[in-house]
Short mmCIF file of N, CA and C in Angstrom, two decimals:
data_model
loop_
_atom_site.label_atom_id
_atom_site.label_comp_id
_atom_site.label_asym_id
_atom_site.label_seq_id
_atom_site.Cartn_x
_atom_site.Cartn_y
_atom_site.Cartn_z
N MET A 1384 104.16 48.36 151.37
CA MET A 1384 102.92 49.16 151.42
C MET A 1384 101.77 48.21 151.77
N GLY A 1385 101.49 47.15 151.47
CA GLY A 1385 100.31 46.41 151.90
C GLY A 1385 99.27 46.29 150.75
N CYS A 1386 98.41 45.44 150.90
CA CYS A 1386 97.38 45.12 149.90
C CYS A 1386 96.13 45.99 150.16
N PRO A 1387 95.30 46.13 149.10
CA PRO A 1387 94.02 46.80 149.32
C PRO A 1387 93.18 46.03 150.42
N ARG A 1388 92.52 46.75 151.22
CA ARG A 1388 91.71 46.17 152.30
C ARG A 1388 90.50 45.59 151.69
N ARG A 1389 90.14 44.32 152.10
CA ARG A 1389 88.94 43.64 151.71
C ARG A 1389 88.10 43.43 152.94
N LEU A 1390 87.17 44.32 153.18
CA LEU A 1390 86.40 44.29 154.40
C LEU A 1390 84.85 44.25 154.09
N LEU A 1391 84.19 43.38 154.78
CA LEU A 1391 82.75 43.39 154.78
C LEU A 1391 82.28 43.58 156.28
N LEU A 1392 81.79 44.78 156.61
CA LEU A 1392 81.49 45.11 157.95
C LEU A 1392 80.01 45.25 158.10
N VAL A 1393 79.38 44.38 158.81
CA VAL A 1393 77.95 44.27 159.00
C VAL A 1393 77.54 44.70 160.36
N SER A 1394 76.45 45.46 160.44
CA SER A 1394 76.00 46.02 161.72
C SER A 1394 75.54 44.93 162.70
N ASN A 1395 74.82 43.96 162.21
CA ASN A 1395 74.37 42.86 163.09
C ASN A 1395 74.23 41.54 162.31
N SER A 1396 74.06 40.48 163.00
CA SER A 1396 73.97 39.20 162.31
C SER A 1396 72.55 38.78 161.98
N THR A 1397 71.64 39.40 162.61
CA THR A 1397 70.19 39.07 162.27
C THR A 1397 69.35 40.33 162.13
N LEU A 1398 68.33 40.25 161.37
CA LEU A 1398 67.34 41.30 161.34
C LEU A 1398 66.03 40.71 161.79
N HIS A 1399 65.17 41.49 162.41
CA HIS A 1399 63.89 40.96 162.92
C HIS A 1399 63.18 40.13 161.90
N GLY A 1400 62.88 38.94 162.33
CA GLY A 1400 62.18 37.99 161.37
C GLY A 1400 63.05 37.21 160.45
N GLY A 1401 64.30 37.47 160.47
CA GLY A 1401 65.21 36.75 159.53
C GLY A 1401 66.14 35.81 160.30
N GLY A 1402 66.85 34.94 159.58
CA GLY A 1402 67.79 34.01 160.16
C GLY A 1402 69.13 34.61 160.26
N TYR A 1403 70.00 33.83 160.81
CA TYR A 1403 71.40 34.27 161.05
C TYR A 1403 72.08 34.62 159.70
N LEU A 1404 72.47 35.84 159.56
CA LEU A 1404 73.14 36.36 158.39
C LEU A 1404 72.30 36.35 157.12
N GLY A 1405 71.01 36.08 157.33
CA GLY A 1405 70.13 35.99 156.12
C GLY A 1405 70.04 37.29 155.38
N HIS A 1406 70.10 38.41 156.05
CA HIS A 1406 69.91 39.70 155.37
C HIS A 1406 71.08 40.11 154.54
N CYS A 1407 72.23 39.39 154.71
CA CYS A 1407 73.47 39.79 153.98
C CYS A 1407 74.12 38.61 153.32
N GLN A 1408 73.41 37.52 153.17
CA GLN A 1408 74.08 36.32 152.56
C GLN A 1408 74.54 36.50 151.12
N GLN A 1409 73.82 37.29 150.32
CA GLN A 1409 74.27 37.54 148.95
C GLN A 1409 75.57 38.34 148.96
N HIS A 1410 75.59 39.26 149.92
CA HIS A 1410 76.85 40.06 149.99
C HIS A 1410 78.02 39.25 150.43
N ILE A 1411 77.79 38.30 151.39
CA ILE A 1411 78.89 37.38 151.76
C ILE A 1411 79.39 36.61 150.65
N GLN A 1412 78.51 36.03 149.83
CA GLN A 1412 78.94 35.22 148.67
C GLN A 1412 79.67 36.03 147.63
N SER A 1413 79.19 37.24 147.38
CA SER A 1413 79.84 38.14 146.46
C SER A 1413 81.18 38.54 146.94
N PHE A 1414 81.27 38.82 148.24
CA PHE A 1414 82.50 39.27 148.90
C PHE A 1414 83.61 38.18 148.91
N LEU A 1415 83.22 36.99 149.33
CA LEU A 1415 84.18 35.88 149.46
C LEU A 1415 84.49 35.23 148.10
N GLY A 1416 83.50 35.25 147.19
CA GLY A 1416 83.71 34.73 145.88
C GLY A 1416 83.91 33.19 145.84
N GLU A 1417 84.46 32.78 144.74
CA GLU A 1417 84.67 31.32 144.55
C GLU A 1417 86.09 30.93 144.95
N LYS A 1418 87.03 31.88 145.11
CA LYS A 1418 88.38 31.53 145.43
C LYS A 1418 88.50 31.04 146.87
N VAL A 1419 87.78 31.70 147.78
CA VAL A 1419 87.77 31.24 149.19
C VAL A 1419 86.97 30.01 149.40
N LYS A 1420 87.59 29.04 149.99
CA LYS A 1420 86.85 27.73 150.27
C LYS A 1420 86.57 27.57 151.77
N ARG A 1421 87.50 28.12 152.62
CA ARG A 1421 87.40 27.95 154.08
C ARG A 1421 87.43 29.31 154.74
N VAL A 1422 86.61 29.54 155.79
CA VAL A 1422 86.61 30.72 156.52
C VAL A 1422 86.94 30.41 157.97
N LEU A 1423 87.76 31.22 158.55
CA LEU A 1423 88.17 31.07 159.97
C LEU A 1423 87.16 31.92 160.79
N PHE A 1424 86.44 31.36 161.66
CA PHE A 1424 85.46 32.02 162.49
C PHE A 1424 86.01 32.29 163.82
N VAL A 1425 85.75 33.55 164.34
CA VAL A 1425 86.27 33.93 165.68
C VAL A 1425 85.02 34.16 166.59
N PRO A 1426 84.61 33.21 167.44
CA PRO A 1426 83.40 33.33 168.25
C PRO A 1426 83.60 33.93 169.63
N TYR A 1427 84.75 34.64 169.86
CA TYR A 1427 85.14 34.99 171.19
C TYR A 1427 84.18 36.07 171.86
N ALA A 1428 83.24 36.64 171.07
CA ALA A 1428 82.39 37.67 171.66
C ALA A 1428 81.19 37.10 172.50
N LEU A 1429 80.94 35.80 172.28
CA LEU A 1429 79.88 35.13 173.00
C LEU A 1429 80.48 34.11 173.99
N HIS A 1430 79.74 33.86 175.08
CA HIS A 1430 80.20 32.89 176.06
C HIS A 1430 80.17 31.48 175.53
N ASP A 1431 79.04 31.06 174.90
CA ASP A 1431 78.97 29.68 174.42
C ASP A 1431 79.53 29.62 172.98
N ARG A 1432 80.80 29.38 172.91
CA ARG A 1432 81.51 29.41 171.62
C ARG A 1432 81.14 28.22 170.74
N ASP A 1433 80.89 27.09 171.35
CA ASP A 1433 80.54 25.92 170.59
C ASP A 1433 79.21 26.07 169.84
N ALA A 1434 78.19 26.57 170.55
CA ALA A 1434 76.90 26.81 169.92
C ALA A 1434 77.03 27.91 168.86
N TYR A 1435 77.77 28.88 169.13
CA TYR A 1435 77.95 30.00 168.15
C TYR A 1435 78.64 29.50 166.92
N ALA A 1436 79.68 28.66 167.11
CA ALA A 1436 80.43 28.07 165.93
C ALA A 1436 79.48 27.16 165.09
N ARG A 1437 78.63 26.46 165.80
CA ARG A 1437 77.69 25.52 165.07
C ARG A 1437 76.75 26.39 164.22
N THR A 1438 76.23 27.45 164.76
CA THR A 1438 75.32 28.33 164.00
C THR A 1438 76.03 28.88 162.79
N ALA A 1439 77.21 29.44 162.97
CA ALA A 1439 78.01 30.00 161.82
C ALA A 1439 78.32 28.89 160.86
N ARG A 1440 78.71 27.73 161.32
CA ARG A 1440 79.14 26.66 160.40
C ARG A 1440 77.96 26.28 159.50
N GLU A 1441 76.83 26.16 160.09
CA GLU A 1441 75.60 25.81 159.30
C GLU A 1441 75.34 26.85 158.23
N LYS A 1442 75.37 28.12 158.57
CA LYS A 1442 75.09 29.21 157.63
C LYS A 1442 76.14 29.18 156.53
N PHE A 1443 77.43 29.10 156.87
CA PHE A 1443 78.39 29.19 155.81
C PHE A 1443 78.42 27.94 154.93
N ALA A 1444 78.09 26.83 155.47
CA ALA A 1444 77.94 25.58 154.71
C ALA A 1444 76.82 25.74 153.66
N SER A 1445 75.72 26.41 154.04
CA SER A 1445 74.62 26.70 153.12
C SER A 1445 74.99 27.61 152.03
N LEU A 1446 76.02 28.36 152.27
CA LEU A 1446 76.57 29.35 151.22
C LEU A 1446 77.73 28.72 150.37
N GLY A 1447 78.12 27.53 150.75
CA GLY A 1447 79.13 26.84 149.96
C GLY A 1447 80.55 26.97 150.55
N TYR A 1448 80.70 27.31 151.80
CA TYR A 1448 82.03 27.51 152.41
C TYR A 1448 82.17 26.60 153.65
N GLU A 1449 83.38 26.12 153.88
CA GLU A 1449 83.65 25.39 155.10
C GLU A 1449 84.07 26.43 156.10
N LEU A 1450 83.81 26.16 157.41
CA LEU A 1450 84.15 27.07 158.44
C LEU A 1450 84.85 26.38 159.58
N ASP A 1451 85.99 26.93 159.92
CA ASP A 1451 86.83 26.41 161.06
C ASP A 1451 86.62 27.50 162.16
N SER A 1452 86.43 27.02 163.42
CA SER A 1452 86.31 27.96 164.51
C SER A 1452 87.65 28.04 165.21
N ILE A 1453 88.11 29.26 165.45
CA ILE A 1453 89.45 29.41 166.05
C ILE A 1453 89.51 28.91 167.45
N HIS A 1454 88.38 28.85 168.14
CA HIS A 1454 88.38 28.31 169.55
C HIS A 1454 88.64 26.83 169.62
N GLU A 1455 88.46 26.15 168.50
CA GLU A 1455 88.76 24.72 168.40
C GLU A 1455 90.15 24.35 168.03
N SER A 1456 90.95 25.44 167.71
CA SER A 1456 92.32 25.26 167.27
C SER A 1456 93.30 25.19 168.43
N CYS A 1457 94.28 24.29 168.27
CA CYS A 1457 95.39 24.15 169.33
C CYS A 1457 96.24 25.39 169.31
N ASP A 1458 96.39 26.07 168.14
CA ASP A 1458 97.24 27.21 168.01
C ASP A 1458 96.47 28.29 167.21
N PRO A 1459 95.78 29.15 167.95
CA PRO A 1459 95.02 30.21 167.27
C PRO A 1459 95.83 31.11 166.33
N VAL A 1460 97.02 31.45 166.70
CA VAL A 1460 97.86 32.29 165.86
C VAL A 1460 98.16 31.59 164.54
N GLU A 1461 98.44 30.32 164.59
CA GLU A 1461 98.76 29.55 163.31
C GLU A 1461 97.48 29.41 162.52
N ALA A 1462 96.33 29.31 163.17
CA ALA A 1462 95.05 29.24 162.48
C ALA A 1462 94.89 30.56 161.63
N VAL A 1463 95.17 31.70 162.26
CA VAL A 1463 95.09 32.97 161.51
C VAL A 1463 96.04 33.00 160.35
N ARG A 1464 97.27 32.51 160.58
CA ARG A 1464 98.29 32.52 159.52
C ARG A 1464 97.86 31.64 158.33
N LYS A 1465 97.13 30.63 158.60
CA LYS A 1465 96.76 29.72 157.50
C LYS A 1465 95.40 30.07 156.84
N SER A 1466 94.71 31.02 157.40
CA SER A 1466 93.28 31.35 157.04
C SER A 1466 93.22 31.96 155.59
N GLU A 1467 92.16 31.59 154.88
CA GLU A 1467 91.86 32.20 153.60
C GLU A 1467 90.96 33.45 153.77
N ALA A 1468 90.23 33.46 154.77
CA ALA A 1468 89.30 34.53 155.13
C ALA A 1468 89.01 34.47 156.58
N ILE A 1469 88.68 35.60 157.17
CA ILE A 1469 88.37 35.70 158.60
C ILE A 1469 87.03 36.33 158.81
N PHE A 1470 86.18 35.69 159.70
CA PHE A 1470 84.87 36.22 160.08
C PHE A 1470 84.88 36.33 161.62
N ILE A 1471 84.77 37.55 162.14
CA ILE A 1471 84.62 37.71 163.60
C ILE A 1471 83.22 38.09 163.89
N GLY A 1472 82.51 37.22 164.66
CA GLY A 1472 81.14 37.40 164.94
C GLY A 1472 80.89 38.37 166.12
N GLY A 1473 79.63 38.67 166.29
CA GLY A 1473 79.15 39.65 167.25
C GLY A 1473 78.95 39.11 168.65
N GLY A 1474 78.64 39.98 169.50
CA GLY A 1474 78.43 39.67 170.89
C GLY A 1474 78.95 40.83 171.69
N ASN A 1475 79.65 40.53 172.77
CA ASN A 1475 80.19 41.57 173.68
C ASN A 1475 81.55 42.05 173.11
N THR A 1476 81.67 43.32 172.76
CA THR A 1476 82.88 43.83 172.14
C THR A 1476 84.05 43.75 173.10
N PHE A 1477 83.82 44.00 174.38
CA PHE A 1477 84.93 43.96 175.38
C PHE A 1477 85.46 42.52 175.56
N ARG A 1478 84.55 41.59 175.67
CA ARG A 1478 84.91 40.17 175.80
C ARG A 1478 85.72 39.79 174.56
N LEU A 1479 85.27 40.17 173.40
CA LEU A 1479 85.92 39.86 172.13
C LEU A 1479 87.35 40.42 172.07
N LEU A 1480 87.47 41.72 172.38
CA LEU A 1480 88.81 42.36 172.31
C LEU A 1480 89.79 41.78 173.29
N LYS A 1481 89.27 41.50 174.46
CA LYS A 1481 90.09 40.91 175.49
C LYS A 1481 90.65 39.56 175.08
N ALA A 1482 89.81 38.72 174.47
CA ALA A 1482 90.18 37.38 173.98
C ALA A 1482 91.15 37.54 172.79
N LEU A 1483 90.96 38.51 171.99
CA LEU A 1483 91.98 38.74 170.85
C LEU A 1483 93.29 39.09 171.40
N TYR A 1484 93.37 39.93 172.43
CA TYR A 1484 94.61 40.28 173.05
C TYR A 1484 95.21 39.07 173.83
N ASP A 1485 94.36 38.40 174.61
CA ASP A 1485 94.85 37.29 175.44
C ASP A 1485 95.44 36.16 174.53
N ASN A 1486 94.91 35.97 173.32
CA ASN A 1486 95.42 34.96 172.39
C ASN A 1486 96.45 35.50 171.40
N ARG A 1487 96.88 36.65 171.63
CA ARG A 1487 97.93 37.36 170.81
C ARG A 1487 97.59 37.33 169.34
N LEU A 1488 96.38 37.76 169.08
CA LEU A 1488 95.84 37.70 167.70
C LEU A 1488 95.77 39.05 166.96
N ILE A 1489 95.84 40.14 167.73
CA ILE A 1489 95.68 41.47 167.17
C ILE A 1489 96.67 41.69 165.97
N GLN A 1490 97.91 41.57 166.31
CA GLN A 1490 98.95 41.85 165.26
C GLN A 1490 98.84 40.83 164.08
N GLU A 1491 98.57 39.64 164.39
CA GLU A 1491 98.48 38.62 163.35
C GLU A 1491 97.32 38.84 162.34
N ILE A 1492 96.13 39.15 162.93
CA ILE A 1492 94.98 39.44 162.10
C ILE A 1492 95.24 40.71 161.32
N ARG A 1493 95.81 41.71 161.96
CA ARG A 1493 96.11 42.94 161.28
C ARG A 1493 97.01 42.67 160.06
N LYS A 1494 98.08 41.89 160.24
CA LYS A 1494 99.00 41.57 159.19
C LYS A 1494 98.30 40.87 158.03
N ARG A 1495 97.49 39.85 158.42
CA ARG A 1495 96.82 39.07 157.37
C ARG A 1495 95.85 39.92 156.51
N VAL A 1496 95.16 40.83 157.17
CA VAL A 1496 94.22 41.65 156.47
C VAL A 1496 94.86 42.81 155.72
N LEU A 1497 95.72 43.52 156.40
CA LEU A 1497 96.34 44.73 155.80
C LEU A 1497 97.54 44.43 154.90
N GLU A 1498 98.29 43.41 155.18
CA GLU A 1498 99.52 43.14 154.35
C GLU A 1498 99.27 42.03 153.36
N ASP A 1499 98.52 40.99 153.74
CA ASP A 1499 98.32 39.86 152.90
C ASP A 1499 97.05 40.00 152.04
N GLY A 1500 96.15 40.86 152.50
CA GLY A 1500 94.93 41.15 151.72
C GLY A 1500 93.82 40.08 151.81
N ILE A 1501 93.88 39.27 152.88
CA ILE A 1501 92.73 38.29 152.92
C ILE A 1501 91.46 39.02 153.32
N PRO A 1502 90.29 38.44 152.87
CA PRO A 1502 89.02 39.03 153.27
C PRO A 1502 88.77 39.01 154.76
N TYR A 1503 88.24 40.06 155.30
CA TYR A 1503 87.81 40.15 156.69
C TYR A 1503 86.38 40.54 156.72
N MET A 1504 85.59 39.76 157.49
CA MET A 1504 84.19 40.07 157.66
C MET A 1504 83.92 40.18 159.21
N GLY A 1505 83.20 41.15 159.56
CA GLY A 1505 82.80 41.31 160.97
C GLY A 1505 81.33 41.61 161.05
N SER A 1506 80.72 41.14 162.05
CA SER A 1506 79.30 41.59 162.37
C SER A 1506 79.24 42.05 163.82
N SER A 1507 78.61 43.17 164.00
CA SER A 1507 78.40 43.74 165.30
C SER A 1507 79.70 43.96 165.95
N ALA A 1508 80.05 43.23 167.09
CA ALA A 1508 81.32 43.39 167.79
C ALA A 1508 82.51 43.11 166.81
N GLY A 1509 82.32 42.21 165.86
CA GLY A 1509 83.38 41.93 164.90
C GLY A 1509 83.62 43.11 163.98
N THR A 1510 82.58 43.90 163.77
CA THR A 1510 82.77 45.20 163.06
C THR A 1510 83.41 46.21 163.88
N ASN A 1511 83.02 46.26 165.20
CA ASN A 1511 83.64 47.22 166.11
C ASN A 1511 85.18 47.08 166.19
N VAL A 1512 85.63 45.79 166.37
CA VAL A 1512 87.06 45.58 166.49
C VAL A 1512 87.86 45.76 165.25
N ALA A 1513 87.18 45.89 164.11
CA ALA A 1513 87.90 46.10 162.85
C ALA A 1513 88.38 47.57 162.76
N THR A 1514 87.87 48.38 163.59
CA THR A 1514 88.25 49.82 163.55
C THR A 1514 89.45 50.11 164.39
N VAL A 1515 89.79 51.41 164.55
CA VAL A 1515 90.99 51.73 165.33
C VAL A 1515 90.74 51.62 166.85
N SER A 1516 89.57 51.71 167.28
CA SER A 1516 89.27 51.66 168.69
C SER A 1516 87.83 51.19 168.93
N ILE A 1517 87.57 50.63 170.13
CA ILE A 1517 86.23 50.21 170.49
C ILE A 1517 85.48 51.28 171.29
N ASN A 1518 86.07 52.46 171.25
CA ASN A 1518 85.45 53.61 172.03
C ASN A 1518 83.97 53.84 171.73
N THR A 1519 83.46 53.45 170.60
CA THR A 1519 82.14 53.77 170.18
C THR A 1519 81.15 52.70 170.57
N THR A 1520 81.63 51.58 171.16
CA THR A 1520 80.72 50.50 171.47
C THR A 1520 79.78 50.91 172.59
N ASN A 1521 78.55 50.32 172.59
CA ASN A 1521 77.56 50.61 173.60
C ASN A 1521 77.35 49.47 174.59
N ASP A 1522 78.23 48.47 174.58
CA ASP A 1522 78.01 47.34 175.46
C ASP A 1522 78.88 47.36 176.68
N ILE A 1523 79.44 48.53 177.03
CA ILE A 1523 80.25 48.63 178.20
C ILE A 1523 79.45 48.30 179.49
N GLN A 1524 78.19 48.65 179.54
CA GLN A 1524 77.35 48.36 180.72
C GLN A 1524 77.10 46.86 180.92
N SER A 1525 77.32 46.11 179.90
CA SER A 1525 77.10 44.64 180.09
C SER A 1525 78.41 43.86 180.32
N PHE A 1526 79.52 44.53 180.45
CA PHE A 1526 80.75 43.89 180.66
C PHE A 1526 81.18 44.05 182.11
N PRO A 1527 81.45 42.91 182.83
CA PRO A 1527 81.81 43.01 184.25
C PRO A 1527 83.24 43.64 184.38
N VAL A 1528 83.28 44.74 185.08
CA VAL A 1528 84.61 45.37 185.32
C VAL A 1528 85.06 44.92 186.74
N ASN A 1529 86.23 44.21 186.74
CA ASN A 1529 86.75 43.77 188.00
C ASN A 1529 88.28 43.68 187.87
N ASN A 1530 88.93 43.21 188.85
CA ASN A 1530 90.40 43.24 188.85
C ASN A 1530 90.99 42.29 187.75
N SER A 1531 90.23 41.31 187.31
CA SER A 1531 90.82 40.36 186.30
C SER A 1531 90.75 40.91 184.90
N CYS A 1532 89.96 41.99 184.65
CA CYS A 1532 89.86 42.57 183.36
C CYS A 1532 89.75 44.03 183.47
N CYS A 1533 90.85 44.72 183.25
CA CYS A 1533 90.78 46.18 183.25
C CYS A 1533 91.19 46.68 181.89
N PHE A 1534 90.38 47.64 181.34
CA PHE A 1534 90.74 48.22 180.05
C PHE A 1534 91.32 49.61 180.26
N THR A 1535 92.52 49.75 179.75
CA THR A 1535 93.17 51.04 179.79
C THR A 1535 92.91 51.66 178.42
N GLU A 1536 93.40 52.91 178.26
CA GLU A 1536 93.29 53.62 176.99
C GLU A 1536 93.94 52.81 175.88
N ARG A 1537 95.07 52.23 176.16
CA ARG A 1537 95.77 51.42 175.14
C ARG A 1537 95.02 50.15 174.83
N ALA A 1538 94.39 49.55 175.80
CA ALA A 1538 93.70 48.24 175.59
C ALA A 1538 92.47 48.41 174.72
N VAL A 1539 91.91 49.60 174.54
CA VAL A 1539 90.72 49.67 173.66
C VAL A 1539 91.17 49.80 172.17
N GLU A 1540 92.46 49.88 171.93
CA GLU A 1540 92.91 49.86 170.54
C GLU A 1540 92.54 48.58 169.87
N ALA A 1541 91.98 48.67 168.71
CA ALA A 1541 91.47 47.47 168.07
C ALA A 1541 92.36 47.05 166.89
N LEU A 1542 91.81 46.37 165.83
CA LEU A 1542 92.56 45.83 164.74
C LEU A 1542 93.11 46.87 163.75
N CYS A 1543 92.47 48.03 163.67
CA CYS A 1543 92.89 49.06 162.73
C CYS A 1543 92.83 48.67 161.27
N CYS A 1544 91.91 47.86 160.90
CA CYS A 1544 91.71 47.46 159.49
C CYS A 1544 91.08 48.60 158.73
N THR A 1545 90.44 49.47 159.41
CA THR A 1545 89.89 50.68 158.82
C THR A 1545 90.22 51.87 159.72
N LYS A 1546 90.41 53.00 159.17
CA LYS A 1546 90.83 54.14 159.94
C LYS A 1546 89.70 54.90 160.57
N CYS A 1547 88.48 54.52 160.32
CA CYS A 1547 87.35 55.22 160.90
C CYS A 1547 86.76 54.47 162.11
N LEU A 1548 85.98 55.15 162.93
CA LEU A 1548 85.26 54.61 163.99
C LEU A 1548 83.83 54.41 163.49
N LEU A 1549 83.26 53.27 163.84
CA LEU A 1549 81.91 52.95 163.48
C LEU A 1549 81.02 52.71 164.68
N TYR A 1550 79.78 52.93 164.52
CA TYR A 1550 78.80 52.66 165.58
C TYR A 1550 77.86 51.71 164.93
N SER A 1551 77.98 50.41 165.24
CA SER A 1551 77.23 49.43 164.47
C SER A 1551 75.88 49.06 165.05
N TYR A 1552 75.41 49.75 166.01
CA TYR A 1552 74.17 49.36 166.72
C TYR A 1552 73.00 50.27 166.40
N VAL A 1553 73.09 51.07 165.41
CA VAL A 1553 71.93 51.97 165.09
C VAL A 1553 70.86 51.30 164.34
#
């Protein structure tokens, strides 16, 4: 049967006038607790993954957690298998989901969250992909549709960590 789902789904990573994850940092600490020491960050939704990982690493360090970025790993699937917690950041939902599929991470993240019960945190696009489908995302207009990236009905299936659809941009 699987473990209880441990999800923290955040609409966005910043609020006007605040810093990165500043509006939800107490919730992050409460959610991850003292047992989690390292968080695996998935920065695939933004183009500049190094800068994004740096920003996330600084925030999580200020909260008392070490952060590893999956894009720096030689084996992303193994990084997910070894993770204590996963945080998927925001950006372009389609870019993110494509990278999750390209790196064969959908099933592995699903297993870790739904069967192993590790904490999953998502912000914006990371929240969108936690659902059953990315059909509710509003960033389709910002994703280049060309022959190298086509999304079929099957390809919009997401992680299915929660059975509901969310609209995180309101």
